[in-house]
Structures are given as C-alpha cells and as structure tokens.
PDB file of C-alpha atoms in Angstrom:
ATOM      1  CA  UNK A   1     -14.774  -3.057 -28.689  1.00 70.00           C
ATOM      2  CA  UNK A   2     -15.662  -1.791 -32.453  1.00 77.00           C
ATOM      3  CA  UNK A   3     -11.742  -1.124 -32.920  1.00 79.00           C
ATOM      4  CA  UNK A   4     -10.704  -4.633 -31.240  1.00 81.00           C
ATOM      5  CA  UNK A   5     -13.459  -6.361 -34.219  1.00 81.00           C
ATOM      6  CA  UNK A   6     -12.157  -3.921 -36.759  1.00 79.00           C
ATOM      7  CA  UNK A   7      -8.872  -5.489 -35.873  1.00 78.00           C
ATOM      8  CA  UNK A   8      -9.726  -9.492 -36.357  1.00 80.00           C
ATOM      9  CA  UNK A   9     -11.974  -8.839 -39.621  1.00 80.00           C
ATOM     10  CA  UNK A  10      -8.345  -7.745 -41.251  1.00 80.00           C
ATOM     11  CA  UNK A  11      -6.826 -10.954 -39.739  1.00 80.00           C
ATOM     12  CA  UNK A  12     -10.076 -12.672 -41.731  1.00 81.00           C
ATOM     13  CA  UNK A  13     -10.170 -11.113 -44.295  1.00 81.00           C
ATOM     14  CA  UNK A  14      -5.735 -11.517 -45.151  1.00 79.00           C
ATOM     15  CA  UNK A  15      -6.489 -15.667 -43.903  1.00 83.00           C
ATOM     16  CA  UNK A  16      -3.784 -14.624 -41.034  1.00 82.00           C
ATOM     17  CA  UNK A  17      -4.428 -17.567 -38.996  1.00 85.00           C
ATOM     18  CA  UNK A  18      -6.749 -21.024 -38.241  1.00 87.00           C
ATOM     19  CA  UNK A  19      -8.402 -22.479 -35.664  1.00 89.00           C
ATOM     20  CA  UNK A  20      -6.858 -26.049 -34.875  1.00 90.00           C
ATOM     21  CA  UNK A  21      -6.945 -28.519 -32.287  1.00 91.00           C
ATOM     22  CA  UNK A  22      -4.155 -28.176 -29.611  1.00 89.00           C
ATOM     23  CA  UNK A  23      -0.929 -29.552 -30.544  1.00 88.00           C
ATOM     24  CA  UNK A  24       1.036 -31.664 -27.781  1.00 86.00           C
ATOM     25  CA  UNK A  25       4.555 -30.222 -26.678  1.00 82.00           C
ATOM     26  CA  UNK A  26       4.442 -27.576 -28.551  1.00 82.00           C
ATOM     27  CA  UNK A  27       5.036 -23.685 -27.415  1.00 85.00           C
ATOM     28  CA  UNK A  28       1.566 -21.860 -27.051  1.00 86.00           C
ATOM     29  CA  UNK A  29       2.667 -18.192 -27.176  1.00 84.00           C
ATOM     30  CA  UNK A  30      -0.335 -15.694 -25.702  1.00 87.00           C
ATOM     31  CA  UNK A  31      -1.881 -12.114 -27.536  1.00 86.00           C
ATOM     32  CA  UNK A  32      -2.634  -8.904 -26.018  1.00 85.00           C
ATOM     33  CA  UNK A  33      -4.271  -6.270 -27.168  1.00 84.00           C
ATOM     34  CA  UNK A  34      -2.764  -2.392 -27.523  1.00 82.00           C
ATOM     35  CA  UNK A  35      -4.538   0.505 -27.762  1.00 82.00           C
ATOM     36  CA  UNK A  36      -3.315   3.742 -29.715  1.00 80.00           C
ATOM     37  CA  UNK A  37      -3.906   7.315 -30.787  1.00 81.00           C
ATOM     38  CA  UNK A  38      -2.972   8.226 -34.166  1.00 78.00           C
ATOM     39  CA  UNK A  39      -2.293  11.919 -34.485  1.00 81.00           C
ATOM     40  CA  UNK A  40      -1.695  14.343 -37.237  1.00 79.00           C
ATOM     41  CA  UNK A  41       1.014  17.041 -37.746  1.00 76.00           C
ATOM     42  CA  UNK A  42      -0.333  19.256 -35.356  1.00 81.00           C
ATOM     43  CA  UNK A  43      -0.697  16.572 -32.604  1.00 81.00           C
ATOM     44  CA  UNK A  44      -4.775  15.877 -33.254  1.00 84.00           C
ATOM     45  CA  UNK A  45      -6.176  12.736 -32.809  1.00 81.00           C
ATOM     46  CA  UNK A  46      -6.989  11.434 -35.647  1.00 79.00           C
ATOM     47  CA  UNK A  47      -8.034   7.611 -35.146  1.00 77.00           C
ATOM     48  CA  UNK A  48      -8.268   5.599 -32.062  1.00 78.00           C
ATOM     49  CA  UNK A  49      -6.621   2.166 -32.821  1.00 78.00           C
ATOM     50  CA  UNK A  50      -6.460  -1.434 -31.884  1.00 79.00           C
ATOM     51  CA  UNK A  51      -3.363  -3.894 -32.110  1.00 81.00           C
ATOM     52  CA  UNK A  52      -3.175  -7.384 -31.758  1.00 81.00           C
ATOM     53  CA  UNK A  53       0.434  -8.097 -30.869  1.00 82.00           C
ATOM     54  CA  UNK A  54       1.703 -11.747 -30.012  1.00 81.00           C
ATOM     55  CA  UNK A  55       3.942 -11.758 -26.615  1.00 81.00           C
ATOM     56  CA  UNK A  56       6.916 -12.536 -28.636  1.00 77.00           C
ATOM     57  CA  UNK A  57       9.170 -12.637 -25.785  1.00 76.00           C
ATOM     58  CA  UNK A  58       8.033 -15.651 -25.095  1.00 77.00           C
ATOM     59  CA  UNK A  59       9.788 -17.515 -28.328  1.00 76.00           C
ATOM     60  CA  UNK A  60      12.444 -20.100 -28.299  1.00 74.00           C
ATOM     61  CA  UNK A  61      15.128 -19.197 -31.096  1.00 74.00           C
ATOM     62  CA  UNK A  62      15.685 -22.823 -33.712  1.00 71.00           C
ATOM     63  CA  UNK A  63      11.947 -23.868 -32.368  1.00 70.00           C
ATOM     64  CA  UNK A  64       9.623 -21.060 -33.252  1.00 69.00           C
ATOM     65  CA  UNK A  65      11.989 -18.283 -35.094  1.00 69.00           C
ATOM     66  CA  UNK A  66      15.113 -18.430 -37.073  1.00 66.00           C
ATOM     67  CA  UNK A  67      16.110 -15.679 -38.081  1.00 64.00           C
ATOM     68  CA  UNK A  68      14.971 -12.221 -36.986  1.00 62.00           C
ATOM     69  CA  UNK A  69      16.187  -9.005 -38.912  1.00 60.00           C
ATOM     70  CA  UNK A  70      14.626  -6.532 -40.678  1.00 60.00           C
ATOM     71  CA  UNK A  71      15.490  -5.834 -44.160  1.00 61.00           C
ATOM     72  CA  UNK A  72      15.380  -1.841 -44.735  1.00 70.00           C
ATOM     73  CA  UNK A  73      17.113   0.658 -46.667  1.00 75.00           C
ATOM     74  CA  UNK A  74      19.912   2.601 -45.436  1.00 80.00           C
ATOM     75  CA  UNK A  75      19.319   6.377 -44.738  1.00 84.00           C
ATOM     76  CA  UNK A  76      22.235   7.454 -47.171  1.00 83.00           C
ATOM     77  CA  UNK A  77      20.401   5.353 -50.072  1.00 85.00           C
ATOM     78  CA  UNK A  78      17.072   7.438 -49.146  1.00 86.00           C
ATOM     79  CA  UNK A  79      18.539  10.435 -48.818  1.00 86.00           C
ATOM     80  CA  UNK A  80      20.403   9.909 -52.209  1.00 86.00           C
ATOM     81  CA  UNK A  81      17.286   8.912 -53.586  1.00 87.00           C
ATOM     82  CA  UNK A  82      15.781  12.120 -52.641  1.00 87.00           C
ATOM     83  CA  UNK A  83      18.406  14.546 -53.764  1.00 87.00           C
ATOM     84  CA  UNK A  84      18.358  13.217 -57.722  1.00 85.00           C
ATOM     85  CA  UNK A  85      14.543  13.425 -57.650  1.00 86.00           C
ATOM     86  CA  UNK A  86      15.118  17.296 -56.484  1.00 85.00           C
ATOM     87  CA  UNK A  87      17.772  17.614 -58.813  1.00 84.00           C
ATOM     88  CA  UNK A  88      15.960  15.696 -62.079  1.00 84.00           C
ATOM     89  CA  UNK A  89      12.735  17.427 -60.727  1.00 86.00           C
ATOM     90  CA  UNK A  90      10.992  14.121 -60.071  1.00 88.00           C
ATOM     91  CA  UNK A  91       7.784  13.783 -58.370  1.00 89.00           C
ATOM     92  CA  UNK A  92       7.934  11.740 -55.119  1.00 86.00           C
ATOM     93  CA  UNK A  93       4.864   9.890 -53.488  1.00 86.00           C
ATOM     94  CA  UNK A  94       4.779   8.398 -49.989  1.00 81.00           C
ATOM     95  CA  UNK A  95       3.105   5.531 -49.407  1.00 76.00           C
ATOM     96  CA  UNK A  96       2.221   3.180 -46.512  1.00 70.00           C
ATOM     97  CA  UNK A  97       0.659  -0.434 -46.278  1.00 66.00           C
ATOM     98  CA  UNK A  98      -1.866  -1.118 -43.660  1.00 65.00           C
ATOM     99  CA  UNK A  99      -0.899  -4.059 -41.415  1.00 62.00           C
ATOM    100  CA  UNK A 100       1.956  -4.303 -43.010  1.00 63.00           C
ATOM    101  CA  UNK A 101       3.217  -7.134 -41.116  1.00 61.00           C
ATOM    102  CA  UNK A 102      -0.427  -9.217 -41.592  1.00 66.00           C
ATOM    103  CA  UNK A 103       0.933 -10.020 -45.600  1.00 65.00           C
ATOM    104  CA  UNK A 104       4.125 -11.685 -44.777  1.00 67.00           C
ATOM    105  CA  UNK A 105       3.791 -15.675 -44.942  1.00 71.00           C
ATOM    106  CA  UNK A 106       5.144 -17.838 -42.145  1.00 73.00           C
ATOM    107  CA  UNK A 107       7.547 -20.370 -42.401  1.00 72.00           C
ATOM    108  CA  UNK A 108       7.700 -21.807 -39.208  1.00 77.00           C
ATOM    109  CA  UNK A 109       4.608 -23.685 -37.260  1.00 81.00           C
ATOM    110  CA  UNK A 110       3.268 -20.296 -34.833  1.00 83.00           C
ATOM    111  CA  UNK A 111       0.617 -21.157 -32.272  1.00 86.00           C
ATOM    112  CA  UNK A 112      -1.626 -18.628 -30.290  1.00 84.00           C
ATOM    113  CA  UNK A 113      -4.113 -18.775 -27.307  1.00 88.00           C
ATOM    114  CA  UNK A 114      -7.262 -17.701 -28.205  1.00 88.00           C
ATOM    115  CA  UNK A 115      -7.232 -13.243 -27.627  1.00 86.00           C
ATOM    116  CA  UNK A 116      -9.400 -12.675 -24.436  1.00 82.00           C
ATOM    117  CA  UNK A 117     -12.776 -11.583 -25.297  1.00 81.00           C
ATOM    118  CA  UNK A 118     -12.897 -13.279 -28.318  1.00 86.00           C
ATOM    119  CA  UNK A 119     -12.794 -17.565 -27.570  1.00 88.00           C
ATOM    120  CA  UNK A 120     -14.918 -19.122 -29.913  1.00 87.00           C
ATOM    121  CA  UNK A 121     -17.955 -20.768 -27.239  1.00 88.00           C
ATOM    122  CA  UNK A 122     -17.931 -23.946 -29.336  1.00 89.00           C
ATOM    123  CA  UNK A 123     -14.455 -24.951 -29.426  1.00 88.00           C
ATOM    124  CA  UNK A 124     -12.505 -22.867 -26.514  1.00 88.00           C
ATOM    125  CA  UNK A 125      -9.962 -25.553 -25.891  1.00 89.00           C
ATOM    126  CA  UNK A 126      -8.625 -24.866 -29.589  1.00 90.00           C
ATOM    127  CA  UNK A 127      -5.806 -22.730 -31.013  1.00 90.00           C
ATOM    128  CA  UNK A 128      -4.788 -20.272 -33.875  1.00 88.00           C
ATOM    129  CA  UNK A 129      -2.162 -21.579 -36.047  1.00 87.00           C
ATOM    130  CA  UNK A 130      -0.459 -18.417 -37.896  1.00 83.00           C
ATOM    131  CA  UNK A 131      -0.165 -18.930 -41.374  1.00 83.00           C
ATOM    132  CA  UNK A 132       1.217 -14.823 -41.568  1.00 79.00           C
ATOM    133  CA  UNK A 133       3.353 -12.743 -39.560  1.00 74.00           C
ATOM    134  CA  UNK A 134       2.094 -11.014 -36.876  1.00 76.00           C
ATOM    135  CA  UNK A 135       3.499  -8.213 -34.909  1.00 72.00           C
ATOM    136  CA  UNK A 136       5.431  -9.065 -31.737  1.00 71.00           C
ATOM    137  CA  UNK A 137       7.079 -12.182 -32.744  1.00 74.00           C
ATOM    138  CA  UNK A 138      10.698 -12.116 -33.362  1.00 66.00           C
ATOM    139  CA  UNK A 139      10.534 -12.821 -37.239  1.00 66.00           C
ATOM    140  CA  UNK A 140       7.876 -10.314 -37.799  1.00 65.00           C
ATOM    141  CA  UNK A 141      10.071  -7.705 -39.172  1.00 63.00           C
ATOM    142  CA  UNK A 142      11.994 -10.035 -41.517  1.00 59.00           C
ATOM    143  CA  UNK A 143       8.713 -11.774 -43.040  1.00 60.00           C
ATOM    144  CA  UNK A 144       7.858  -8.080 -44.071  1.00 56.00           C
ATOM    145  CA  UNK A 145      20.036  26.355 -26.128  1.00 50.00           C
ATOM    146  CA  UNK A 146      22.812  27.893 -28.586  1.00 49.00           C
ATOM    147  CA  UNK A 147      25.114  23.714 -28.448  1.00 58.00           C
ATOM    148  CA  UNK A 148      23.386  20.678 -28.650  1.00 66.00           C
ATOM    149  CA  UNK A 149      26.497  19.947 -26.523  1.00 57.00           C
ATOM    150  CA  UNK A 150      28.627  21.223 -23.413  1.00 58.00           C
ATOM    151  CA  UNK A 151      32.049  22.376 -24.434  1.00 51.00           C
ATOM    152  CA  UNK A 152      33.578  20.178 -21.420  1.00 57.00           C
ATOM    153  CA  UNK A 153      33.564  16.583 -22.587  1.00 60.00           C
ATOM    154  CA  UNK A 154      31.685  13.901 -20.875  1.00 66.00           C
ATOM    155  CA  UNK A 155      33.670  11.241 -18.853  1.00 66.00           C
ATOM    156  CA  UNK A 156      32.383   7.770 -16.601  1.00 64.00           C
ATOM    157  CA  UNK A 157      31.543   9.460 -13.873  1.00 70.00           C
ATOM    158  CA  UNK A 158      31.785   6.915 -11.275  1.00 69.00           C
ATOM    159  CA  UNK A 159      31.624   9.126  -7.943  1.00 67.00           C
ATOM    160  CA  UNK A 160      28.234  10.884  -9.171  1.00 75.00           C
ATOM    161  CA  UNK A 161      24.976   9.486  -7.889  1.00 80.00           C
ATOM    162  CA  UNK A 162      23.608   6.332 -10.663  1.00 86.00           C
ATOM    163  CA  UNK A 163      20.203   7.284 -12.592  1.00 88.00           C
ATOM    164  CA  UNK A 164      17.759   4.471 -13.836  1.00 89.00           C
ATOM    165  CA  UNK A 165      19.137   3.232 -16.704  1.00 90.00           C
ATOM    166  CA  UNK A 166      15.739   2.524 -18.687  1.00 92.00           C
ATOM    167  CA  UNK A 167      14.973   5.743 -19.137  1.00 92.00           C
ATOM    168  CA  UNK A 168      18.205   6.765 -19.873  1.00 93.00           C
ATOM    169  CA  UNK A 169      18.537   4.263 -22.829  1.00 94.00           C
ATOM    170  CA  UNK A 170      15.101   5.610 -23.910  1.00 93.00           C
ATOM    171  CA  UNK A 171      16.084   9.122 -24.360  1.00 94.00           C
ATOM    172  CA  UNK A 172      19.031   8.134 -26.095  1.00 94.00           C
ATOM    173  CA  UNK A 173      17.260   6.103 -28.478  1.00 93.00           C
ATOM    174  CA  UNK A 174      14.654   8.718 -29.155  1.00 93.00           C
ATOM    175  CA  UNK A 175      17.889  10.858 -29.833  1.00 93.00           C
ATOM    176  CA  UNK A 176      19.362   8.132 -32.285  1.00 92.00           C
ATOM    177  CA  UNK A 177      16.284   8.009 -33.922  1.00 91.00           C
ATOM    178  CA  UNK A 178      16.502  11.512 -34.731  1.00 90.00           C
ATOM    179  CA  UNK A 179      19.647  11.953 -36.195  1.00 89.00           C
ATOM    180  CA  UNK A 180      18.556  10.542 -39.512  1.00 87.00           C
ATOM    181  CA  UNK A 181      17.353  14.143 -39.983  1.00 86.00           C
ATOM    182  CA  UNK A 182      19.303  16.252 -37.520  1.00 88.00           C
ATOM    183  CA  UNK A 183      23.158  15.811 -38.244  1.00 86.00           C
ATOM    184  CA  UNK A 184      23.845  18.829 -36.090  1.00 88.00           C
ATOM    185  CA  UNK A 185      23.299  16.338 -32.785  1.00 91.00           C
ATOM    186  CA  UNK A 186      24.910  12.857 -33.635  1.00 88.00           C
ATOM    187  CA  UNK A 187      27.944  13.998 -31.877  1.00 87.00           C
ATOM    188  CA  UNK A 188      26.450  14.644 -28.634  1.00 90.00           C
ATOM    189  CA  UNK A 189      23.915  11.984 -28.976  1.00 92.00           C
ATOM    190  CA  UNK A 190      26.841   9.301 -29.548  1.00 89.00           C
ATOM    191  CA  UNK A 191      28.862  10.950 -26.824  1.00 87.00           C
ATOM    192  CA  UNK A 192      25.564  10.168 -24.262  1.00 91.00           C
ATOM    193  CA  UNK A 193      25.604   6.825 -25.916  1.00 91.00           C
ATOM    194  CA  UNK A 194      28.942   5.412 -24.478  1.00 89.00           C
ATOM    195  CA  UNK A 195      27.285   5.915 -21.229  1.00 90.00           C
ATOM    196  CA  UNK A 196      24.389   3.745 -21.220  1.00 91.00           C
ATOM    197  CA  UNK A 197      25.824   1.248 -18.520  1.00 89.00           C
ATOM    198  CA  UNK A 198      26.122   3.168 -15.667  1.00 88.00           C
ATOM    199  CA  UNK A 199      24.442   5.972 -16.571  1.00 90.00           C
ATOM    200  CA  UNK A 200      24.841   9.486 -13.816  1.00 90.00           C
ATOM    201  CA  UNK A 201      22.880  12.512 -13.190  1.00 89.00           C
ATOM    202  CA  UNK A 202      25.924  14.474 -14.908  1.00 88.00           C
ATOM    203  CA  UNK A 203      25.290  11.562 -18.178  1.00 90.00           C
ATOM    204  CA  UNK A 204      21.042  12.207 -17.804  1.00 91.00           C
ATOM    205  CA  UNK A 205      22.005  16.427 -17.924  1.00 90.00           C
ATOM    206  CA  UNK A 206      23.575  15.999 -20.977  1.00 91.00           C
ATOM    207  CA  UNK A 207      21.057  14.361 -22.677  1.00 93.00           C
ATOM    208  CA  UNK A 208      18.597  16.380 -21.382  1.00 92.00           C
ATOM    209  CA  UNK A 209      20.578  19.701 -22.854  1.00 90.00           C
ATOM    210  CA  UNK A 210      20.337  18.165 -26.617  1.00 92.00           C
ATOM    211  CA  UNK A 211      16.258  18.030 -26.065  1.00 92.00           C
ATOM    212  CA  UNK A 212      16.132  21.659 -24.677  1.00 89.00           C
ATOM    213  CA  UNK A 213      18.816  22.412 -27.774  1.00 89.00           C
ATOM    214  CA  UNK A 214      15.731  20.841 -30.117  1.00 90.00           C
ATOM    215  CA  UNK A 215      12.966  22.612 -28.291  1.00 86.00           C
ATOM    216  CA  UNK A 216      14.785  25.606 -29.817  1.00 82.00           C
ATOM    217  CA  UNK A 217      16.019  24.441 -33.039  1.00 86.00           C
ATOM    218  CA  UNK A 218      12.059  22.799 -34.002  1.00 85.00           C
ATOM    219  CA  UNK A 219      12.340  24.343 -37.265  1.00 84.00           C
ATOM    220  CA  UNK A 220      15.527  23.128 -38.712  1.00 83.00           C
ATOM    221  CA  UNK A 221      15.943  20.423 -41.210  1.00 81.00           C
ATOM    222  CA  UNK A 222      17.003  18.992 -44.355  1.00 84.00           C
ATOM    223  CA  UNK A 223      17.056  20.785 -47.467  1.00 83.00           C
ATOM    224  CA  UNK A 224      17.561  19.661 -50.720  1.00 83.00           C
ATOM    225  CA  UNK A 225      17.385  22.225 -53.627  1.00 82.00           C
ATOM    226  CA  UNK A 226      16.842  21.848 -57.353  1.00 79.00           C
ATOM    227  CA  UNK A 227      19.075  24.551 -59.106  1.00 69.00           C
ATOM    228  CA  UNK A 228      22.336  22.958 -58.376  1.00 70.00           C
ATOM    229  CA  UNK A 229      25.267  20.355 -59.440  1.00 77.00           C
ATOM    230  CA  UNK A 230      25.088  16.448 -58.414  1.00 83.00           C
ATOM    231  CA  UNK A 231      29.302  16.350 -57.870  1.00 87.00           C
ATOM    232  CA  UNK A 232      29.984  14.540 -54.182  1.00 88.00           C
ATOM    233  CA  UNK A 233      32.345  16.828 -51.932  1.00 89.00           C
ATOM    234  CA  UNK A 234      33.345  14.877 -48.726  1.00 91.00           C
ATOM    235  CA  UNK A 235      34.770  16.661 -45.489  1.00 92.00           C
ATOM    236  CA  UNK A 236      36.490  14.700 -42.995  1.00 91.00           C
ATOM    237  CA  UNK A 237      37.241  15.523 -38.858  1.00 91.00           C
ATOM    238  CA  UNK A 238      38.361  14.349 -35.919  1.00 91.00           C
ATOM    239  CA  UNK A 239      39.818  15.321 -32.595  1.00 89.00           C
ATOM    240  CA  UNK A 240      42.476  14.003 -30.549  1.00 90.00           C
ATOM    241  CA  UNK A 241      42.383  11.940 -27.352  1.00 88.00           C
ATOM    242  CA  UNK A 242      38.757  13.341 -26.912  1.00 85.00           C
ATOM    243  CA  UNK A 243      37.207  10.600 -25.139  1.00 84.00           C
ATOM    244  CA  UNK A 244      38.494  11.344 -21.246  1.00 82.00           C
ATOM    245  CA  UNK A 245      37.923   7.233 -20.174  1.00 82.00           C
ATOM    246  CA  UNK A 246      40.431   5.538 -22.747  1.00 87.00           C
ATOM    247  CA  UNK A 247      42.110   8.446 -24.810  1.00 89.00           C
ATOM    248  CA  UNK A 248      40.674   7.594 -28.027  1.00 91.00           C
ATOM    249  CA  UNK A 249      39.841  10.360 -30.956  1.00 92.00           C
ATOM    250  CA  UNK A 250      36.667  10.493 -32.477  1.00 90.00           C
ATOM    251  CA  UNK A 251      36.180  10.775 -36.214  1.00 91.00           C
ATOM    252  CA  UNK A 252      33.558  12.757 -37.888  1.00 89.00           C
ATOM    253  CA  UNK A 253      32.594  13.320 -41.831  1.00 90.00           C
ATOM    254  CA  UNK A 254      30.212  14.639 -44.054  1.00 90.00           C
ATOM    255  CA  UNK A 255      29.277  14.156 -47.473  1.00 90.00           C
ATOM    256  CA  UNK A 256      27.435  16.468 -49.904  1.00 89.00           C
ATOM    257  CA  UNK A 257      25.926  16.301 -53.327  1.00 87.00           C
ATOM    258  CA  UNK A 258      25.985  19.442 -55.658  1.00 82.00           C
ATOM    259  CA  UNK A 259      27.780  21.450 -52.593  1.00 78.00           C
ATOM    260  CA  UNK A 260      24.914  21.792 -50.285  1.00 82.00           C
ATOM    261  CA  UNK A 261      22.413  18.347 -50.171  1.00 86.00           C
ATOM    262  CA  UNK A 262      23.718  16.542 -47.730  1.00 88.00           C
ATOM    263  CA  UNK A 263      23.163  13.197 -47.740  1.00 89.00           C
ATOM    264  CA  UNK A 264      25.636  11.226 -45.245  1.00 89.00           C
ATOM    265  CA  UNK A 265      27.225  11.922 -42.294  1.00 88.00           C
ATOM    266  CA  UNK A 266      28.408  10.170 -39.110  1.00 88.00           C
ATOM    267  CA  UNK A 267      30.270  10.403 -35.938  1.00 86.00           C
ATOM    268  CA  UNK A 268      32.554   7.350 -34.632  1.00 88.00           C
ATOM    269  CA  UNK A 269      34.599   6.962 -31.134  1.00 89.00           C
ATOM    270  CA  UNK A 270      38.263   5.193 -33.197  1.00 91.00           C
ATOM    271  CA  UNK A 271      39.101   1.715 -32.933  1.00 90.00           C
ATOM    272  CA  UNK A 272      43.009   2.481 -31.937  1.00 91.00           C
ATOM    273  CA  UNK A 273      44.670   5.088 -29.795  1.00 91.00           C
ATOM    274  CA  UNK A 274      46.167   7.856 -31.887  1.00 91.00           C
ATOM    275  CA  UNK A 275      49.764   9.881 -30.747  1.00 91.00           C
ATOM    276  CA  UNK A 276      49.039  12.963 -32.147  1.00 91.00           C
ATOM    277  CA  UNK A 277      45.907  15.179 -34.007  1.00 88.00           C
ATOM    278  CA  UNK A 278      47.656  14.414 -37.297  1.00 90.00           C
ATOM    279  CA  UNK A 279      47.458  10.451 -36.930  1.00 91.00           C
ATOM    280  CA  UNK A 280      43.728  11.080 -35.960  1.00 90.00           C
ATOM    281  CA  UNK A 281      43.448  12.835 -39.021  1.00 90.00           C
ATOM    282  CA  UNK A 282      44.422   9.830 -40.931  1.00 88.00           C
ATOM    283  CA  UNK A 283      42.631   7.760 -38.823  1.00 89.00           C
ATOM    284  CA  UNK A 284      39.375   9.515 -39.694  1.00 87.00           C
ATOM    285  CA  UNK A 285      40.128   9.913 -43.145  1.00 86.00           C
ATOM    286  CA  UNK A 286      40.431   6.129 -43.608  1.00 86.00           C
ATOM    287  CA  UNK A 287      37.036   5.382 -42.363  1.00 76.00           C
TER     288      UNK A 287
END
C-alpha cells in the first residue's frame, strides 16, 4: 500500500490527471496496478516499486490515439557519440528521469476508471481525465559454447514437432535486444528470427545455443579506447544462397572508427536472389 500512495502523490504532485463527471459515449479505458523489483548490478533488490499503467489495449486508433511511435536515437549515433568522447577524453554522465512518461502533455481527451482501492467515497461515479501521458496507452512513448551458432544452417522445418510460439518470440526479442552490445550474435539471432511463425524444437535449440554461448561469453563487450585515430574503416560480407527456404544470401558489415571502436554493424537476409558469391558480394556492398 505505501508504494501504491507513493505512486498517486507523483501523479498529484506533476497535475497528471482530474476528476470529472462521466462523459456520455465516450471510451472509459481501466488502470491496473504492477508491482516490481528494482535490482542493482549484482542482482540485489534495491526498491520495491509500484506502477500505475492504463490497459492501453483497450484504445481505438483516430478516437483516443493518433499516432504512436517513439522518438529515440539510433544505436550507431550513441555509439558514435561515445567513441569521440573516448577519443577527445570527454567526461560522460548518465542520467535518468523519474516517471518519465508522467511529463509528457496530452493532446487527445484520455479517460480512466477510478484505480481500485483508491475511489474517492464522495464522488465514485466520477472519472480521471488525463491531462499527461501515462504508461500503457499507445501514445505514451511518443508524448515522451565456443559459436553462438551451429555450422549447419537453419531451414523451415516443417516435419519437426511445432513449439509455442510466445515464448519463442520472447527469447528472440531478449536476443535482439542484446545485440546493441554483442555484435558477435546478430547473425544467429536474425537467423532464429526468420522463424518466428512456425517456430520447431530444432528453431527453439538454436536459440537456446546463443544463451548457453552468452552464459560463457558474460564478460565480453564493447570497448572503446582513447589512444587512437577517429578514420572510419568499413568491412563488408556476405554468403551465397545461405538461406536453405528461398536461396537468398545474407549480407553482413562492420564499421570501425580509429581501427578498433566499433560502432555499427548489421546482418541482413538480401532482397533478390544472387547467381553466384561474387554478385552477393556486390549485393552486400551496396547496402
């Protein structure tokens, strides 16, 4: 209960929302409350915390949202951004905003259900109107082993037996999420990722390889020394027919500042089906 209060005195104290009569015909969208434990480095608890999320599923796009990305910065420009500051010697600070989402303004008219445990005894029959963003509605972001790999490539697999594909997709996506440190497994990651249809136990051993591969590997990473140049040296690759279900190559590239920060890379199934390793070379060199 303290965290769930901690939690509305930031909505009071930001003015996040108002308590209004019920509007007719209009979309009442419902809260829920998460709970969450924040932990450290070394996997302590830290702080038990609270969420009020809105159930944004419940949204009609053109009558409560319009638009719905999120504006961030690409990984390249971050990791670009890091390698001058090693190379100019620049001191770096990292920063983050409580309730981030709590100081973007609404645009559109956003009504809520009273949170249970918390309807005002005089006036129960009223709603919140947002007046900021709040997390779980659609607009919310926008307001504010030795190979990670088997040598033998991965195919369809359509005589295996089918795994759920939930938690397939989730393991992928964890994956995804770490390749914006770990180059060394976007190419089996995005290999997994072509199967996230019809997902097998042979597609589910695969991914679970490039976690064991990471179990190993913890202690790799990024590194981006001081003492050296700030020239860009690209590498290109690809392979030829690779992918076993339609033939196509698969192009891969790195690019480096000063010879050994690396700041890009990337690894891309082709568009068109190449006739030799030379046109694939092309191909890949052209992306």
């Amino acid at each position: 209960m303290p965290r769930r209060i901690e939690e509305l005195h930031q909505f009071d104290r930001l003015d996040v929302w108002e308590l209004v009569d019920r509007p007719l015909c209009t979309n009442i969208i419902n809260l829920k409350w998460l709970w969450k434990n924040k932990r450290d480095e070394e996997n302590t608890v830290i702080r038990n915390k609270s969420c009020l999320v809105a159930k944004g599923y419940a949204q009609k796009e053109g009558v409560d949202f319009e638009e719905s990305f999120a504006p961030v910065a690409r990984l390249e420009a971050v990791r670009l951004f890091i390698a001058y500051d090693a190379h100019k010697s620049f001191t770096v600070y990292q920063m983050d905003v409580k309730t981030a989402f709590l100081y973007g303004p609404m645009k559109e008219e956003v009504y809520f259900n009273q949170p249970d445990g918390f309807v005002d005894p005089y006036h129960p029959d009223k709603v919140y109107r947002l007046k900021k963003a709040l997390y779980g509605l659609k607009q919310a972001p926008r307001a504010c082993i030795g190979t990670p790999m088997a040598t033998k490539h991965l195919d369809a697999d359509l005589s295996r037996t089918p795994v759920d594909q939930t938690k397939y997709r989730s393991k992928v996506g964890a994956l995804m999420y770490l390749t914006a440190s770990r180059q060394d497994i976007i190419h089996a990651t995005c290999y997994c990722a072509r199967y996230q249809a019809q997902p097998t136990e042979k597609h589910l051993t695969a991914v679970k390889r490039i976690f064991w591969y990471l179990k190993d590997t913890i202690h790799m990473g990024l590194s981006y020394p001081k003492a050296t140049g700030f020239e860009l040296t690209a590498f290109s690759d690809s392979d030829h027919a690779g992918c076993l279900d339609s033939r196509k190559s698969t192009s891969g590239g790195i690019q480096f500042l000063g010879g050994d920060k690396l700041v890009s890379w990337s690894s891309k199934k082709q568009d068109c089906t190449t006739m030799s390793f030379a046109e694939a070379e092309y191909v890949s060199l052209s992306a």
